[in-house]
């Protein structure tokens, strides 16, 4: 994120990208982070949900604690950050904000490795949450945009998405190495 912040600044994009460290499995820390952002910068115009983790916990033999940790970080934190970012934008009448969820190819296909099946489920949830968010934003009659990107090669995609004109909604971008079969 530090590199992306530097690239955005050197490219002359308006605004400031400020990475912030927070335990995303703890809602109080998330709320504290948004409070600090409000105090220091009036609020959020762009939210990039980038955190995610995988635990080797198969469905047939995995530990509940590992599953819960993946849900807390990969699903709940994304949802809480999304809600708080939207509320921040709404409070300040920001109608051209953006919420970007950095996802994984596992959010679009299940690989034949039992240790990642539950992780894949959490990433499919991110895909569904992003589409649901797009629908809710449309129902709210706002021009705030929601995009789901895969982690692979995402820095260029984030810059591309953020530079799109306000009337353009880039909903999903899938990127994979040219050598990858599927």
PDB file of C-alpha atoms in Angstrom:
ATOM      1  CA  UNK A   1       0.000   0.000   0.000  1.00  0.00           C
ATOM      2  CA  UNK A   2       2.916   2.331   0.673  1.00  0.00           C
ATOM      3  CA  UNK A   3       4.093   1.751  -2.902  1.00  0.00           C
ATOM      4  CA  UNK A   4       0.610   2.384  -4.288  1.00  0.00           C
ATOM      5  CA  UNK A   5       0.367   5.605  -2.247  1.00  0.00           C
ATOM      6  CA  UNK A   6       3.679   6.783  -3.726  1.00  0.00           C
ATOM      7  CA  UNK A   7       2.587   5.835  -7.275  1.00  0.00           C
ATOM      8  CA  UNK A   8      -0.690   7.736  -6.913  1.00  0.00           C
ATOM      9  CA  UNK A   9       1.107  10.812  -5.609  1.00  0.00           C
ATOM     10  CA  UNK A  10       3.803  10.746  -8.319  1.00  0.00           C
ATOM     11  CA  UNK A  11       1.140  10.267 -11.018  1.00  0.00           C
ATOM     12  CA  UNK A  12      -0.507  13.476  -9.854  1.00  0.00           C
ATOM     13  CA  UNK A  13      -3.834  11.956  -8.781  1.00  0.00           C
ATOM     14  CA  UNK A  14      -5.820  14.245  -6.482  1.00  0.00           C
ATOM     15  CA  UNK A  15      -6.283  13.311  -2.845  1.00  0.00           C
ATOM     16  CA  UNK A  16      -4.138  11.334  -0.466  1.00  0.00           C
ATOM     17  CA  UNK A  17      -3.847   7.575   0.067  1.00  0.00           C
ATOM     18  CA  UNK A  18      -3.152   6.917   3.749  1.00  0.00           C
ATOM     19  CA  UNK A  19      -2.464   3.317   4.814  1.00  0.00           C
ATOM     20  CA  UNK A  20      -3.610   2.628   8.405  1.00  0.00           C
ATOM     21  CA  UNK A  21      -2.710  -0.368  10.582  1.00  0.00           C
ATOM     22  CA  UNK A  22      -5.609  -2.021  12.420  1.00  0.00           C
ATOM     23  CA  UNK A  23      -6.615  -5.481  13.741  1.00  0.00           C
ATOM     24  CA  UNK A  24      -9.494  -6.207  11.398  1.00  0.00           C
ATOM     25  CA  UNK A  25     -10.739  -9.099  13.504  1.00  0.00           C
ATOM     26  CA  UNK A  26     -11.679  -6.525  16.160  1.00  0.00           C
ATOM     27  CA  UNK A  27     -14.689  -4.316  15.379  1.00  0.00           C
ATOM     28  CA  UNK A  28     -13.723  -1.779  18.060  1.00  0.00           C
ATOM     29  CA  UNK A  29     -10.357  -1.226  16.359  1.00  0.00           C
ATOM     30  CA  UNK A  30     -12.072  -0.806  12.997  1.00  0.00           C
ATOM     31  CA  UNK A  31     -14.470   1.776  14.434  1.00  0.00           C
ATOM     32  CA  UNK A  32     -11.543   3.526  16.136  1.00  0.00           C
ATOM     33  CA  UNK A  33      -9.707   3.667  12.805  1.00  0.00           C
ATOM     34  CA  UNK A  34     -12.701   5.279  11.084  1.00  0.00           C
ATOM     35  CA  UNK A  35     -13.028   7.739  13.978  1.00  0.00           C
ATOM     36  CA  UNK A  36      -9.352   8.698  13.621  1.00  0.00           C
ATOM     37  CA  UNK A  37      -9.778   9.155   9.883  1.00  0.00           C
ATOM     38  CA  UNK A  38     -12.805  11.383  10.494  1.00  0.00           C
ATOM     39  CA  UNK A  39     -10.841  13.483  12.992  1.00  0.00           C
ATOM     40  CA  UNK A  40      -7.728  13.802  10.834  1.00  0.00           C
ATOM     41  CA  UNK A  41      -9.245  13.939   7.349  1.00  0.00           C
ATOM     42  CA  UNK A  42     -12.999  14.617   7.733  1.00  0.00           C
ATOM     43  CA  UNK A  43     -13.822  11.119   6.451  1.00  0.00           C
ATOM     44  CA  UNK A  44     -13.344   8.546   3.733  1.00  0.00           C
ATOM     45  CA  UNK A  45     -13.883   9.136   0.012  1.00  0.00           C
ATOM     46  CA  UNK A  46     -12.228   5.899  -1.156  1.00  0.00           C
ATOM     47  CA  UNK A  47     -12.053   2.683   0.860  1.00  0.00           C
ATOM     48  CA  UNK A  48      -9.812  -0.168  -0.286  1.00  0.00           C
ATOM     49  CA  UNK A  49     -10.546  -3.350   1.642  1.00  0.00           C
ATOM     50  CA  UNK A  50      -7.300  -5.250   1.149  1.00  0.00           C
ATOM     51  CA  UNK A  51      -6.832  -7.500   4.182  1.00  0.00           C
ATOM     52  CA  UNK A  52      -7.389 -11.223   3.931  1.00  0.00           C
ATOM     53  CA  UNK A  53      -6.009 -14.404   5.351  1.00  0.00           C
ATOM     54  CA  UNK A  54      -6.119 -18.127   4.752  1.00  0.00           C
ATOM     55  CA  UNK A  55      -5.810 -20.927   7.272  1.00  0.00           C
ATOM     56  CA  UNK A  56      -5.240 -24.551   6.176  1.00  0.00           C
ATOM     57  CA  UNK A  57      -8.583 -25.749   7.589  1.00  0.00           C
ATOM     58  CA  UNK A  58     -10.395 -28.318   5.395  1.00  0.00           C
ATOM     59  CA  UNK A  59     -14.167 -28.631   5.617  1.00  0.00           C
ATOM     60  CA  UNK A  60     -14.052 -32.232   6.847  1.00  0.00           C
ATOM     61  CA  UNK A  61     -11.367 -31.825   9.493  1.00  0.00           C
ATOM     62  CA  UNK A  62     -10.773 -28.103  10.037  1.00  0.00           C
ATOM     63  CA  UNK A  63     -10.853 -26.303  13.336  1.00  0.00           C
ATOM     64  CA  UNK A  64     -13.762 -23.973  14.047  1.00  0.00           C
ATOM     65  CA  UNK A  65     -11.368 -21.314  15.372  1.00  0.00           C
ATOM     66  CA  UNK A  66      -9.548 -21.174  12.014  1.00  0.00           C
ATOM     67  CA  UNK A  67     -12.831 -20.918  10.128  1.00  0.00           C
ATOM     68  CA  UNK A  68     -14.058 -18.165  12.450  1.00  0.00           C
ATOM     69  CA  UNK A  69     -10.831 -16.192  12.008  1.00  0.00           C
ATOM     70  CA  UNK A  70     -11.201 -16.341   8.220  1.00  0.00           C
ATOM     71  CA  UNK A  71     -14.835 -15.211   8.455  1.00  0.00           C
ATOM     72  CA  UNK A  72     -13.949 -12.376  10.842  1.00  0.00           C
ATOM     73  CA  UNK A  73     -11.188 -10.971   8.625  1.00  0.00           C
ATOM     74  CA  UNK A  74     -12.299 -11.945   5.114  1.00  0.00           C
ATOM     75  CA  UNK A  75     -16.052 -11.307   5.476  1.00  0.00           C
ATOM     76  CA  UNK A  76     -16.961  -9.368   8.622  1.00  0.00           C
ATOM     77  CA  UNK A  77     -14.135  -6.816   8.398  1.00  0.00           C
ATOM     78  CA  UNK A  78     -14.953  -6.106   4.748  1.00  0.00           C
ATOM     79  CA  UNK A  79     -18.607  -5.632   5.710  1.00  0.00           C
ATOM     80  CA  UNK A  80     -17.851  -3.353   8.679  1.00  0.00           C
ATOM     81  CA  UNK A  81     -15.356  -1.239   6.709  1.00  0.00           C
ATOM     82  CA  UNK A  82     -17.826  -0.975   3.836  1.00  0.00           C
ATOM     83  CA  UNK A  83     -20.623   0.155   6.151  1.00  0.00           C
ATOM     84  CA  UNK A  84     -18.423   2.721   7.899  1.00  0.00           C
ATOM     85  CA  UNK A  85     -16.975   4.059   4.633  1.00  0.00           C
ATOM     86  CA  UNK A  86     -20.455   4.438   3.150  1.00  0.00           C
ATOM     87  CA  UNK A  87     -21.728   6.204   6.287  1.00  0.00           C
ATOM     88  CA  UNK A  88     -18.722   8.549   6.156  1.00  0.00           C
ATOM     89  CA  UNK A  89     -19.469   9.404   2.540  1.00  0.00           C
ATOM     90  CA  UNK A  90     -23.197   9.803   3.192  1.00  0.00           C
ATOM     91  CA  UNK A  91     -22.637  12.128   6.192  1.00  0.00           C
ATOM     92  CA  UNK A  92     -20.561  14.448   3.982  1.00  0.00           C
ATOM     93  CA  UNK A  93     -22.738  14.137   0.855  1.00  0.00           C
ATOM     94  CA  UNK A  94     -19.927  12.454  -1.085  1.00  0.00           C
ATOM     95  CA  UNK A  95     -21.656  11.061  -4.160  1.00  0.00           C
ATOM     96  CA  UNK A  96     -18.615  10.010  -6.187  1.00  0.00           C
ATOM     97  CA  UNK A  97     -16.773   7.847  -3.652  1.00  0.00           C
ATOM     98  CA  UNK A  98     -15.468   4.364  -4.276  1.00  0.00           C
ATOM     99  CA  UNK A  99     -15.292   1.121  -2.287  1.00  0.00           C
ATOM    100  CA  UNK A 100     -12.813  -1.396  -3.683  1.00  0.00           C
ATOM    101  CA  UNK A 101     -12.674  -4.942  -2.346  1.00  0.00           C
ATOM    102  CA  UNK A 102      -9.416  -6.717  -3.114  1.00  0.00           C
ATOM    103  CA  UNK A 103     -10.418 -10.339  -3.529  1.00  0.00           C
ATOM    104  CA  UNK A 104      -8.771 -13.499  -4.828  1.00  0.00           C
ATOM    105  CA  UNK A 105      -9.165 -15.839  -7.773  1.00  0.00           C
ATOM    106  CA  UNK A 106     -10.489 -18.206  -5.083  1.00  0.00           C
ATOM    107  CA  UNK A 107     -13.537 -15.950  -4.963  1.00  0.00           C
ATOM    108  CA  UNK A 108     -14.422 -17.076  -8.490  1.00  0.00           C
ATOM    109  CA  UNK A 109     -13.280 -20.698  -8.655  1.00  0.00           C
ATOM    110  CA  UNK A 110     -12.695 -23.490  -6.162  1.00  0.00           C
ATOM    111  CA  UNK A 111      -9.304 -25.132  -6.553  1.00  0.00           C
ATOM    112  CA  UNK A 112      -8.958 -28.877  -5.905  1.00  0.00           C
ATOM    113  CA  UNK A 113      -7.063 -28.453  -2.626  1.00  0.00           C
ATOM    114  CA  UNK A 114      -9.044 -29.274   0.508  1.00  0.00           C
ATOM    115  CA  UNK A 115      -7.036 -26.897   2.702  1.00  0.00           C
ATOM    116  CA  UNK A 116      -8.361 -23.850   0.801  1.00  0.00           C
ATOM    117  CA  UNK A 117     -12.044 -24.736   0.388  1.00  0.00           C
ATOM    118  CA  UNK A 118     -13.206 -22.741   3.420  1.00  0.00           C
ATOM    119  CA  UNK A 119     -10.964 -19.837   2.396  1.00  0.00           C
ATOM    120  CA  UNK A 120     -12.603 -19.991  -1.052  1.00  0.00           C
ATOM    121  CA  UNK A 121     -16.013 -19.765   0.610  1.00  0.00           C
ATOM    122  CA  UNK A 122     -15.005 -16.532   2.356  1.00  0.00           C
ATOM    123  CA  UNK A 123     -13.709 -15.094  -0.910  1.00  0.00           C
ATOM    124  CA  UNK A 124     -16.921 -16.067  -2.732  1.00  0.00           C
ATOM    125  CA  UNK A 125     -18.657 -14.123   0.054  1.00  0.00           C
ATOM    126  CA  UNK A 126     -16.576 -11.048  -0.853  1.00  0.00           C
ATOM    127  CA  UNK A 127     -17.709 -11.425  -4.472  1.00  0.00           C
ATOM    128  CA  UNK A 128     -21.359 -11.664  -3.362  1.00  0.00           C
ATOM    129  CA  UNK A 129     -21.011  -8.788  -0.885  1.00  0.00           C
ATOM    130  CA  UNK A 130     -19.553  -6.535  -3.578  1.00  0.00           C
ATOM    131  CA  UNK A 131     -22.415  -7.287  -5.958  1.00  0.00           C
ATOM    132  CA  UNK A 132     -24.923  -6.794  -3.135  1.00  0.00           C
ATOM    133  CA  UNK A 133     -23.250  -3.490  -2.279  1.00  0.00           C
ATOM    134  CA  UNK A 134     -23.553  -2.356  -5.895  1.00  0.00           C
ATOM    135  CA  UNK A 135     -27.276  -3.131  -5.771  1.00  0.00           C
ATOM    136  CA  UNK A 136     -27.758  -1.342  -2.432  1.00  0.00           C
ATOM    137  CA  UNK A 137     -25.887   1.714  -3.707  1.00  0.00           C
ATOM    138  CA  UNK A 138     -28.139   1.780  -6.766  1.00  0.00           C
ATOM    139  CA  UNK A 139     -31.246   1.512  -4.527  1.00  0.00           C
ATOM    140  CA  UNK A 140     -29.857   4.390  -2.417  1.00  0.00           C
ATOM    141  CA  UNK A 141     -29.635   6.436  -5.633  1.00  0.00           C
ATOM    142  CA  UNK A 142     -25.985   7.261  -5.074  1.00  0.00           C
ATOM    143  CA  UNK A 143     -23.114   7.359  -7.535  1.00  0.00           C
ATOM    144  CA  UNK A 144     -20.705   5.784  -5.054  1.00  0.00           C
ATOM    145  CA  UNK A 145     -19.094   2.875  -6.871  1.00  0.00           C
ATOM    146  CA  UNK A 146     -18.133  -0.624  -5.734  1.00  0.00           C
ATOM    147  CA  UNK A 147     -15.489  -2.777  -7.407  1.00  0.00           C
ATOM    148  CA  UNK A 148     -14.092  -6.218  -6.678  1.00  0.00           C
ATOM    149  CA  UNK A 149     -10.490  -6.829  -7.804  1.00  0.00           C
ATOM    150  CA  UNK A 150      -8.259  -9.876  -7.544  1.00  0.00           C
ATOM    151  CA  UNK A 151      -5.037  -9.405  -5.607  1.00  0.00           C
ATOM    152  CA  UNK A 152      -2.860 -10.467  -8.524  1.00  0.00           C
ATOM    153  CA  UNK A 153      -1.519  -7.421 -10.394  1.00  0.00           C
ATOM    154  CA  UNK A 154      -3.972  -5.173  -8.586  1.00  0.00           C
ATOM    155  CA  UNK A 155      -2.008  -1.922  -8.247  1.00  0.00           C
ATOM    156  CA  UNK A 156      -2.528  -1.002 -11.906  1.00  0.00           C
ATOM    157  CA  UNK A 157      -6.165  -2.041 -11.730  1.00  0.00           C
ATOM    158  CA  UNK A 158      -6.798   0.176  -8.686  1.00  0.00           C
ATOM    159  CA  UNK A 159      -5.311   3.169 -10.479  1.00  0.00           C
ATOM    160  CA  UNK A 160      -7.398   2.352 -13.573  1.00  0.00           C
ATOM    161  CA  UNK A 161     -10.612   2.001 -11.541  1.00  0.00           C
ATOM    162  CA  UNK A 162     -10.040   5.205  -9.577  1.00  0.00           C
ATOM    163  CA  UNK A 163      -9.294   7.186 -12.738  1.00  0.00           C
ATOM    164  CA  UNK A 164     -12.545   6.152 -14.455  1.00  0.00           C
ATOM    165  CA  UNK A 165     -15.002   9.014 -14.960  1.00  0.00           C
ATOM    166  CA  UNK A 166     -17.782   9.301 -12.345  1.00  0.00           C
ATOM    167  CA  UNK A 167     -20.432   7.988 -14.750  1.00  0.00           C
ATOM    168  CA  UNK A 168     -18.489   4.722 -15.321  1.00  0.00           C
ATOM    169  CA  UNK A 169     -19.023   1.777 -12.947  1.00  0.00           C
ATOM    170  CA  UNK A 170     -16.273  -0.841 -13.210  1.00  0.00           C
ATOM    171  CA  UNK A 171     -17.861  -3.680 -11.282  1.00  0.00           C
ATOM    172  CA  UNK A 172     -15.365  -6.499 -11.567  1.00  0.00           C
ATOM    173  CA  UNK A 173     -11.959  -7.055 -13.128  1.00  0.00           C
ATOM    174  CA  UNK A 174     -10.443 -10.504 -13.402  1.00  0.00           C
ATOM    175  CA  UNK A 175      -6.734 -10.736 -14.018  1.00  0.00           C
ATOM    176  CA  UNK A 176      -4.618 -13.853 -14.272  1.00  0.00           C
ATOM    177  CA  UNK A 177      -1.127 -14.630 -15.493  1.00  0.00           C
ATOM    178  CA  UNK A 178      -0.986 -15.259 -19.247  1.00  0.00           C
ATOM    179  CA  UNK A 179       0.425 -18.729 -18.558  1.00  0.00           C
ATOM    180  CA  UNK A 180      -2.507 -19.731 -16.319  1.00  0.00           C
ATOM    181  CA  UNK A 181      -4.878 -22.188 -17.983  1.00  0.00           C
ATOM    182  CA  UNK A 182      -8.095 -21.327 -16.131  1.00  0.00           C
TER     183      UNK A 182
END
